[in-house]
Amino acid sequence: MWWSQTGQELVMTTLEAAGRTAIISGFDEDEGTEDEDEEEEEVEEEEVEADGSTQSKVTPKEFIESPTQEAMAGLSRSEWLEFAEGELSAIPDVSEIADRALYLCMRMSSPLNTVHRADTKQKICSLCDDTLKLLASHNPSDSVLCNSVLVNIGLIKSENKKFRVASEDLTGPLTLIQHIVKQDYVSKSSRKVLHSYLTKSEKKLEKYFQVKFQLLQTLFSLQ
């Protein structure tokens, strides 16, 4: 209530004398009702917020088939790790393992082709790191890693004739590679090789001038 305890007692005394104490008891009952109403409103608001933030669950296979920003939001990290580990462990040759790991990452980068939320990029980078750390456990050489990166953005041809690049639009892949080259699992020599190839491939990447320029700047700063 908005009055003090002393003030309330004074009002009670006055009303008792007038035989009107029921008014105060009515105030007290109303106060409890308002508190309960506020609590109910808070619960309802929390339920609405919870419902609004719920994302439809998406399996890794479903995401690879349709790698959208909405699908990324519903992708579980634990399920992705299990999926990626299964994909890589089923391949006997390390160069093919690298190709597959980079394919998964480049496919994952598709939401970055267009306007995207910051949390989407953060999640993509995190899952990519998880995937390439799995690749690192197979001990690929620097040349194998660089080869797979370049194959997956179409700058060199794959020995596998059935291979197709993960994304025809290279905006997302080049954006993700800018993150990849900053990580500890990429050696300094690999960065030099990638910088050299990307510099020589200006015509193939000229439509991606801005993102390619940012990538080259990053690679140069890390040498």
PDB file of C-alpha atoms in Angstrom:
ATOM      1  CA  MET A   1       0.000   0.000   0.000  1.00  0.00           C
ATOM      2  CA  TRP A   2       1.055   3.588  -0.520  1.00  0.00           C
ATOM      3  CA  TRP A   3       0.496   4.765   3.103  1.00  0.00           C
ATOM      4  CA  SER A   4       2.786   4.092   6.115  1.00  0.00           C
ATOM      5  CA  GLN A   5       1.991   1.617   8.900  1.00  0.00           C
ATOM      6  CA  THR A   6       1.401   4.477  11.366  1.00  0.00           C
ATOM      7  CA  GLY A   7      -0.933   6.178   8.916  1.00  0.00           C
ATOM      8  CA  GLN A   8      -2.860   2.956   8.390  1.00  0.00           C
ATOM      9  CA  GLU A   9      -3.313   2.450  12.146  1.00  0.00           C
ATOM     10  CA  LEU A  10      -4.599   6.005  12.437  1.00  0.00           C
ATOM     11  CA  VAL A  11      -7.109   5.465   9.665  1.00  0.00           C
ATOM     12  CA  MET A  12      -8.207   2.155  11.267  1.00  0.00           C
ATOM     13  CA  THR A  13      -8.799   3.857  14.607  1.00  0.00           C
ATOM     14  CA  THR A  14     -10.839   6.581  12.955  1.00  0.00           C
ATOM     15  CA  LEU A  15     -12.930   4.123  10.956  1.00  0.00           C
ATOM     16  CA  GLU A  16     -13.497   1.814  13.913  1.00  0.00           C
ATOM     17  CA  ALA A  17     -14.960   4.728  15.726  1.00  0.00           C
ATOM     18  CA  ALA A  18     -17.256   5.279  12.759  1.00  0.00           C
ATOM     19  CA  GLY A  19     -18.037   1.541  12.379  1.00  0.00           C
ATOM     20  CA  ARG A  20     -16.468   1.386   8.878  1.00  0.00           C
ATOM     21  CA  THR A  21     -13.520  -1.033   9.284  1.00  0.00           C
ATOM     22  CA  ALA A  22     -14.840  -3.151   6.380  1.00  0.00           C
ATOM     23  CA  ILE A  23     -13.449  -0.542   3.987  1.00  0.00           C
ATOM     24  CA  ILE A  24      -9.868  -1.253   5.061  1.00  0.00           C
ATOM     25  CA  SER A  25     -10.312  -5.018   4.907  1.00  0.00           C
ATOM     26  CA  GLY A  26     -11.594  -4.521   1.382  1.00  0.00           C
ATOM     27  CA  PHE A  27      -8.418  -2.610   0.538  1.00  0.00           C
ATOM     28  CA  ASP A  28      -6.270  -5.502   1.859  1.00  0.00           C
ATOM     29  CA  GLU A  29      -8.187  -8.054  -0.183  1.00  0.00           C
ATOM     30  CA  ASP A  30      -7.841  -5.926  -3.289  1.00  0.00           C
ATOM     31  CA  GLU A  31      -4.093  -5.653  -2.713  1.00  0.00           C
ATOM     32  CA  GLY A  32      -3.702  -9.427  -2.678  1.00  0.00           C
ATOM     33  CA  THR A  33      -5.790  -9.741  -5.833  1.00  0.00           C
ATOM     34  CA  GLU A  34      -3.614  -7.195  -7.665  1.00  0.00           C
ATOM     35  CA  ASP A  35      -0.459  -9.051  -6.651  1.00  0.00           C
ATOM     36  CA  GLU A  36      -1.886 -12.324  -7.923  1.00  0.00           C
ATOM     37  CA  ASP A  37      -2.941 -10.665 -11.185  1.00  0.00           C
ATOM     38  CA  GLU A  38       0.578  -9.271 -11.680  1.00  0.00           C
ATOM     39  CA  GLU A  39       2.108 -12.698 -11.066  1.00  0.00           C
ATOM     40  CA  GLU A  40      -0.261 -14.274 -13.591  1.00  0.00           C
ATOM     41  CA  GLU A  41       0.607 -11.604 -16.150  1.00  0.00           C
ATOM     42  CA  GLU A  42       4.331 -12.247 -15.629  1.00  0.00           C
ATOM     43  CA  VAL A  43       3.848 -15.996 -16.160  1.00  0.00           C
ATOM     44  CA  GLU A  44       1.848 -15.355 -19.321  1.00  0.00           C
ATOM     45  CA  GLU A  45       4.569 -13.019 -20.658  1.00  0.00           C
ATOM     46  CA  GLU A  46       7.266 -15.612 -19.934  1.00  0.00           C
ATOM     47  CA  GLU A  47       5.272 -18.270 -21.765  1.00  0.00           C
ATOM     48  CA  VAL A  48       4.857 -16.027 -24.805  1.00  0.00           C
ATOM     49  CA  GLU A  49       8.585 -15.237 -24.821  1.00  0.00           C
ATOM     50  CA  ALA A  50       9.459 -18.906 -24.516  1.00  0.00           C
ATOM     51  CA  ASP A  51       7.113 -19.817 -27.356  1.00  0.00           C
ATOM     52  CA  GLY A  52       8.538 -17.034 -29.513  1.00  0.00           C
ATOM     53  CA  SER A  53      12.126 -18.235 -29.101  1.00  0.00           C
ATOM     54  CA  THR A  54      11.424 -21.904 -29.832  1.00  0.00           C
ATOM     55  CA  GLN A  55      13.077 -23.140 -33.034  1.00  0.00           C
ATOM     56  CA  SER A  56      12.025 -26.151 -35.116  1.00  0.00           C
ATOM     57  CA  LYS A  57      14.575 -28.911 -34.697  1.00  0.00           C
ATOM     58  CA  VAL A  58      16.610 -29.691 -37.817  1.00  0.00           C
ATOM     59  CA  THR A  59      18.805 -32.747 -38.360  1.00  0.00           C
ATOM     60  CA  PRO A  60      22.323 -32.336 -39.832  1.00  0.00           C
ATOM     61  CA  LYS A  61      21.250 -34.109 -43.036  1.00  0.00           C
ATOM     62  CA  GLU A  62      18.266 -31.809 -43.410  1.00  0.00           C
ATOM     63  CA  PHE A  63      20.508 -28.801 -42.920  1.00  0.00           C
ATOM     64  CA  ILE A  64      23.023 -29.964 -45.539  1.00  0.00           C
ATOM     65  CA  GLU A  65      20.166 -30.438 -48.000  1.00  0.00           C
ATOM     66  CA  SER A  66      18.779 -26.967 -47.305  1.00  0.00           C
ATOM     67  CA  PRO A  67      21.331 -24.802 -45.441  1.00  0.00           C
ATOM     68  CA  THR A  68      19.250 -21.760 -44.554  1.00  0.00           C
ATOM     69  CA  GLN A  69      19.549 -19.328 -41.661  1.00  0.00           C
ATOM     70  CA  GLU A  70      16.342 -20.728 -40.146  1.00  0.00           C
ATOM     71  CA  ALA A  71      17.647 -24.296 -40.407  1.00  0.00           C
ATOM     72  CA  MET A  72      20.921 -23.296 -38.736  1.00  0.00           C
ATOM     73  CA  ALA A  73      18.939 -21.948 -35.769  1.00  0.00           C
ATOM     74  CA  GLY A  74      17.362 -25.378 -35.253  1.00  0.00           C
ATOM     75  CA  LEU A  75      20.586 -27.374 -35.632  1.00  0.00           C
ATOM     76  CA  SER A  76      21.969 -29.073 -32.521  1.00  0.00           C
ATOM     77  CA  ARG A  77      25.726 -28.871 -31.943  1.00  0.00           C
ATOM     78  CA  SER A  78      25.908 -32.340 -30.373  1.00  0.00           C
ATOM     79  CA  GLU A  79      24.025 -33.877 -33.302  1.00  0.00           C
ATOM     80  CA  TRP A  80      26.243 -32.038 -35.778  1.00  0.00           C
ATOM     81  CA  LEU A  81      29.398 -33.313 -34.067  1.00  0.00           C
ATOM     82  CA  GLU A  82      28.100 -36.879 -34.147  1.00  0.00           C
ATOM     83  CA  PHE A  83      27.127 -36.496 -37.806  1.00  0.00           C
ATOM     84  CA  ALA A  84      30.445 -34.931 -38.870  1.00  0.00           C
ATOM     85  CA  GLU A  85      32.498 -37.508 -36.983  1.00  0.00           C
ATOM     86  CA  GLY A  86      30.526 -40.302 -38.650  1.00  0.00           C
ATOM     87  CA  GLU A  87      31.008 -38.739 -42.088  1.00  0.00           C
ATOM     88  CA  LEU A  88      34.771 -38.349 -41.701  1.00  0.00           C
ATOM     89  CA  SER A  89      35.511 -41.642 -39.951  1.00  0.00           C
ATOM     90  CA  ALA A  90      33.836 -43.559 -42.791  1.00  0.00           C
ATOM     91  CA  ILE A  91      36.470 -42.305 -45.296  1.00  0.00           C
ATOM     92  CA  PRO A  92      39.838 -44.112 -45.424  1.00  0.00           C
ATOM     93  CA  ASP A  93      41.932 -41.561 -47.354  1.00  0.00           C
ATOM     94  CA  VAL A  94      43.048 -38.396 -45.547  1.00  0.00           C
ATOM     95  CA  SER A  95      42.794 -36.182 -48.624  1.00  0.00           C
ATOM     96  CA  GLU A  96      39.196 -37.321 -49.159  1.00  0.00           C
ATOM     97  CA  ILE A  97      38.500 -36.738 -45.468  1.00  0.00           C
ATOM     98  CA  ALA A  98      39.776 -33.171 -45.881  1.00  0.00           C
ATOM     99  CA  ASP A  99      37.644 -32.650 -48.986  1.00  0.00           C
ATOM    100  CA  ARG A 100      34.553 -33.856 -47.136  1.00  0.00           C
ATOM    101  CA  ALA A 101      35.253 -31.776 -44.022  1.00  0.00           C
ATOM    102  CA  LEU A 102      35.725 -28.611 -46.090  1.00  0.00           C
ATOM    103  CA  TYR A 103      32.648 -29.445 -48.147  1.00  0.00           C
ATOM    104  CA  LEU A 104      30.565 -29.633 -44.964  1.00  0.00           C
ATOM    105  CA  CYS A 105      31.982 -26.287 -43.809  1.00  0.00           C
ATOM    106  CA  MET A 106      31.435 -24.565 -47.148  1.00  0.00           C
ATOM    107  CA  ARG A 107      27.917 -25.944 -47.331  1.00  0.00           C
ATOM    108  CA  MET A 108      27.347 -24.690 -43.809  1.00  0.00           C
ATOM    109  CA  SER A 109      28.435 -21.203 -44.887  1.00  0.00           C
ATOM    110  CA  SER A 110      25.500 -20.781 -47.291  1.00  0.00           C
ATOM    111  CA  PRO A 111      23.457 -18.552 -44.927  1.00  0.00           C
ATOM    112  CA  LEU A 112      26.350 -16.070 -45.099  1.00  0.00           C
ATOM    113  CA  ASN A 113      25.660 -15.522 -48.812  1.00  0.00           C
ATOM    114  CA  THR A 114      22.935 -13.045 -47.884  1.00  0.00           C
ATOM    115  CA  VAL A 115      22.035 -10.699 -45.029  1.00  0.00           C
ATOM    116  CA  HIS A 116      22.254 -12.714 -41.814  1.00  0.00           C
ATOM    117  CA  ARG A 117      22.114 -12.329 -38.054  1.00  0.00           C
ATOM    118  CA  ALA A 118      25.326 -12.076 -36.022  1.00  0.00           C
ATOM    119  CA  ASP A 119      24.400 -15.131 -33.954  1.00  0.00           C
ATOM    120  CA  THR A 120      23.992 -17.153 -37.170  1.00  0.00           C
ATOM    121  CA  LYS A 121      27.566 -16.370 -38.237  1.00  0.00           C
ATOM    122  CA  GLN A 122      28.864 -17.123 -34.751  1.00  0.00           C
ATOM    123  CA  LYS A 123      27.192 -20.542 -34.741  1.00  0.00           C
ATOM    124  CA  ILE A 124      28.428 -21.354 -38.255  1.00  0.00           C
ATOM    125  CA  CYS A 125      32.010 -20.464 -37.292  1.00  0.00           C
ATOM    126  CA  SER A 126      31.767 -22.526 -34.114  1.00  0.00           C
ATOM    127  CA  LEU A 127      30.452 -25.637 -35.898  1.00  0.00           C
ATOM    128  CA  CYS A 128      33.060 -25.193 -38.622  1.00  0.00           C
ATOM    129  CA  ASP A 129      35.807 -25.119 -35.977  1.00  0.00           C
ATOM    130  CA  ASP A 130      34.405 -28.323 -34.467  1.00  0.00           C
ATOM    131  CA  THR A 131      34.440 -29.979 -37.889  1.00  0.00           C
ATOM    132  CA  LEU A 132      37.976 -28.917 -38.787  1.00  0.00           C
ATOM    133  CA  LYS A 133      39.289 -29.961 -35.380  1.00  0.00           C
ATOM    134  CA  LEU A 134      37.915 -33.419 -36.183  1.00  0.00           C
ATOM    135  CA  LEU A 135      39.811 -33.201 -39.481  1.00  0.00           C
ATOM    136  CA  ALA A 136      42.983 -32.160 -37.602  1.00  0.00           C
ATOM    137  CA  SER A 137      42.815 -35.401 -35.604  1.00  0.00           C
ATOM    138  CA  HIS A 138      43.490 -37.231 -38.898  1.00  0.00           C
ATOM    139  CA  ASN A 139      46.758 -35.249 -39.282  1.00  0.00           C
ATOM    140  CA  PRO A 140      46.324 -33.853 -42.813  1.00  0.00           C
ATOM    141  CA  SER A 141      49.391 -32.170 -44.269  1.00  0.00           C
ATOM    142  CA  ASP A 142      49.416 -28.452 -45.076  1.00  0.00           C
ATOM    143  CA  SER A 143      49.182 -29.212 -48.776  1.00  0.00           C
ATOM    144  CA  VAL A 144      46.156 -31.467 -48.252  1.00  0.00           C
ATOM    145  CA  LEU A 145      44.345 -28.788 -46.245  1.00  0.00           C
ATOM    146  CA  CYS A 146      45.110 -26.024 -48.765  1.00  0.00           C
ATOM    147  CA  ASN A 147      44.142 -28.265 -51.651  1.00  0.00           C
ATOM    148  CA  SER A 148      40.777 -29.020 -50.076  1.00  0.00           C
ATOM    149  CA  VAL A 149      40.046 -25.352 -49.408  1.00  0.00           C
ATOM    150  CA  LEU A 150      40.836 -24.410 -52.998  1.00  0.00           C
ATOM    151  CA  VAL A 151      38.901 -27.364 -54.439  1.00  0.00           C
ATOM    152  CA  ASN A 152      35.845 -26.436 -52.415  1.00  0.00           C
ATOM    153  CA  ILE A 153      35.737 -22.905 -53.801  1.00  0.00           C
ATOM    154  CA  GLY A 154      36.413 -24.085 -57.343  1.00  0.00           C
ATOM    155  CA  LEU A 155      39.886 -22.600 -57.828  1.00  0.00           C
ATOM    156  CA  ILE A 156      41.430 -25.975 -58.611  1.00  0.00           C
ATOM    157  CA  LYS A 157      39.811 -29.140 -59.947  1.00  0.00           C
ATOM    158  CA  SER A 158      39.056 -32.134 -57.779  1.00  0.00           C
ATOM    159  CA  GLU A 159      40.367 -35.558 -58.768  1.00  0.00           C
ATOM    160  CA  ASN A 160      36.880 -36.830 -58.035  1.00  0.00           C
ATOM    161  CA  LYS A 161      34.894 -36.231 -61.226  1.00  0.00           C
ATOM    162  CA  LYS A 162      31.607 -36.367 -59.304  1.00  0.00           C
ATOM    163  CA  PHE A 163      32.639 -33.564 -56.965  1.00  0.00           C
ATOM    164  CA  ARG A 164      30.577 -30.384 -56.961  1.00  0.00           C
ATOM    165  CA  VAL A 165      31.327 -27.215 -55.023  1.00  0.00           C
ATOM    166  CA  ALA A 166      29.129 -26.743 -51.974  1.00  0.00           C
ATOM    167  CA  SER A 167      27.871 -23.305 -53.047  1.00  0.00           C
ATOM    168  CA  GLU A 168      27.787 -21.619 -56.434  1.00  0.00           C
ATOM    169  CA  ASP A 169      27.769 -18.276 -54.610  1.00  0.00           C
ATOM    170  CA  LEU A 170      31.189 -17.922 -52.978  1.00  0.00           C
ATOM    171  CA  THR A 171      30.292 -15.029 -50.690  1.00  0.00           C
ATOM    172  CA  GLY A 172      29.568 -17.337 -47.770  1.00  0.00           C
ATOM    173  CA  PRO A 173      32.524 -19.685 -48.312  1.00  0.00           C
ATOM    174  CA  LEU A 174      35.021 -16.817 -48.646  1.00  0.00           C
ATOM    175  CA  THR A 175      33.563 -15.180 -45.529  1.00  0.00           C
ATOM    176  CA  LEU A 176      33.956 -18.413 -43.579  1.00  0.00           C
ATOM    177  CA  ILE A 177      37.494 -18.985 -44.873  1.00  0.00           C
ATOM    178  CA  GLN A 178      38.391 -15.586 -43.446  1.00  0.00           C
ATOM    179  CA  HIS A 179      37.471 -17.045 -40.051  1.00  0.00           C
ATOM    180  CA  ILE A 180      39.159 -20.401 -40.708  1.00  0.00           C
ATOM    181  CA  VAL A 181      42.592 -18.962 -41.540  1.00  0.00           C
ATOM    182  CA  LYS A 182      42.742 -17.197 -38.160  1.00  0.00           C
ATOM    183  CA  GLN A 183      42.527 -20.465 -36.234  1.00  0.00           C
ATOM    184  CA  ASP A 184      45.332 -22.491 -34.708  1.00  0.00           C
ATOM    185  CA  TYR A 185      44.587 -25.541 -36.849  1.00  0.00           C
ATOM    186  CA  VAL A 186      45.795 -23.605 -39.929  1.00  0.00           C
ATOM    187  CA  SER A 187      49.583 -23.260 -40.173  1.00  0.00           C
ATOM    188  CA  LYS A 188      51.491 -20.167 -41.262  1.00  0.00           C
ATOM    189  CA  SER A 189      52.714 -21.942 -44.399  1.00  0.00           C
ATOM    190  CA  SER A 190      49.124 -22.837 -45.331  1.00  0.00           C
ATOM    191  CA  ARG A 191      48.153 -19.186 -45.022  1.00  0.00           C
ATOM    192  CA  LYS A 192      50.964 -18.204 -47.394  1.00  0.00           C
ATOM    193  CA  VAL A 193      49.858 -20.763 -49.972  1.00  0.00           C
ATOM    194  CA  LEU A 194      46.235 -19.636 -49.785  1.00  0.00           C
ATOM    195  CA  HIS A 195      47.259 -15.992 -50.072  1.00  0.00           C
ATOM    196  CA  SER A 196      49.309 -16.772 -53.176  1.00  0.00           C
ATOM    197  CA  TYR A 197      46.516 -18.714 -54.913  1.00  0.00           C
ATOM    198  CA  LEU A 198      43.817 -16.197 -54.083  1.00  0.00           C
ATOM    199  CA  THR A 199      45.972 -13.333 -55.335  1.00  0.00           C
ATOM    200  CA  LYS A 200      46.535 -15.123 -58.655  1.00  0.00           C
ATOM    201  CA  SER A 201      42.856 -15.964 -59.052  1.00  0.00           C
ATOM    202  CA  GLU A 202      41.609 -12.399 -59.385  1.00  0.00           C
ATOM    203  CA  LYS A 203      39.506 -13.004 -62.517  1.00  0.00           C
ATOM    204  CA  LYS A 204      37.655 -15.982 -61.053  1.00  0.00           C
ATOM    205  CA  LEU A 205      36.861 -14.044 -57.897  1.00  0.00           C
ATOM    206  CA  GLU A 206      36.385 -10.533 -59.285  1.00  0.00           C
ATOM    207  CA  LYS A 207      32.625 -10.550 -58.620  1.00  0.00           C
ATOM    208  CA  TYR A 208      33.459 -11.146 -54.946  1.00  0.00           C
ATOM    209  CA  PHE A 209      35.876  -8.227 -54.787  1.00  0.00           C
ATOM    210  CA  GLN A 210      34.962  -6.952 -51.321  1.00  0.00           C
ATOM    211  CA  VAL A 211      34.941 -10.266 -49.453  1.00  0.00           C
ATOM    212  CA  LYS A 212      38.042 -11.464 -51.340  1.00  0.00           C
ATOM    213  CA  PHE A 213      39.877  -8.237 -50.472  1.00  0.00           C
ATOM    214  CA  GLN A 214      39.003  -8.703 -46.790  1.00  0.00           C
ATOM    215  CA  LEU A 215      40.247 -12.285 -46.909  1.00  0.00           C
ATOM    216  CA  LEU A 216      43.519 -11.288 -48.564  1.00  0.00           C
ATOM    217  CA  GLN A 217      44.027  -8.567 -45.963  1.00  0.00           C
ATOM    218  CA  THR A 218      43.487 -11.097 -43.191  1.00  0.00           C
ATOM    219  CA  LEU A 219      45.899 -13.600 -44.748  1.00  0.00           C
ATOM    220  CA  PHE A 220      48.543 -10.906 -45.272  1.00  0.00           C
ATOM    221  CA  SER A 221      48.282  -9.744 -41.655  1.00  0.00           C
ATOM    222  CA  LEU A 222      48.798 -13.303 -40.401  1.00  0.00           C
ATOM    223  CA  GLN A 223      52.012 -13.989 -42.351  1.00  0.00           C
TER     224      GLN A 223
END
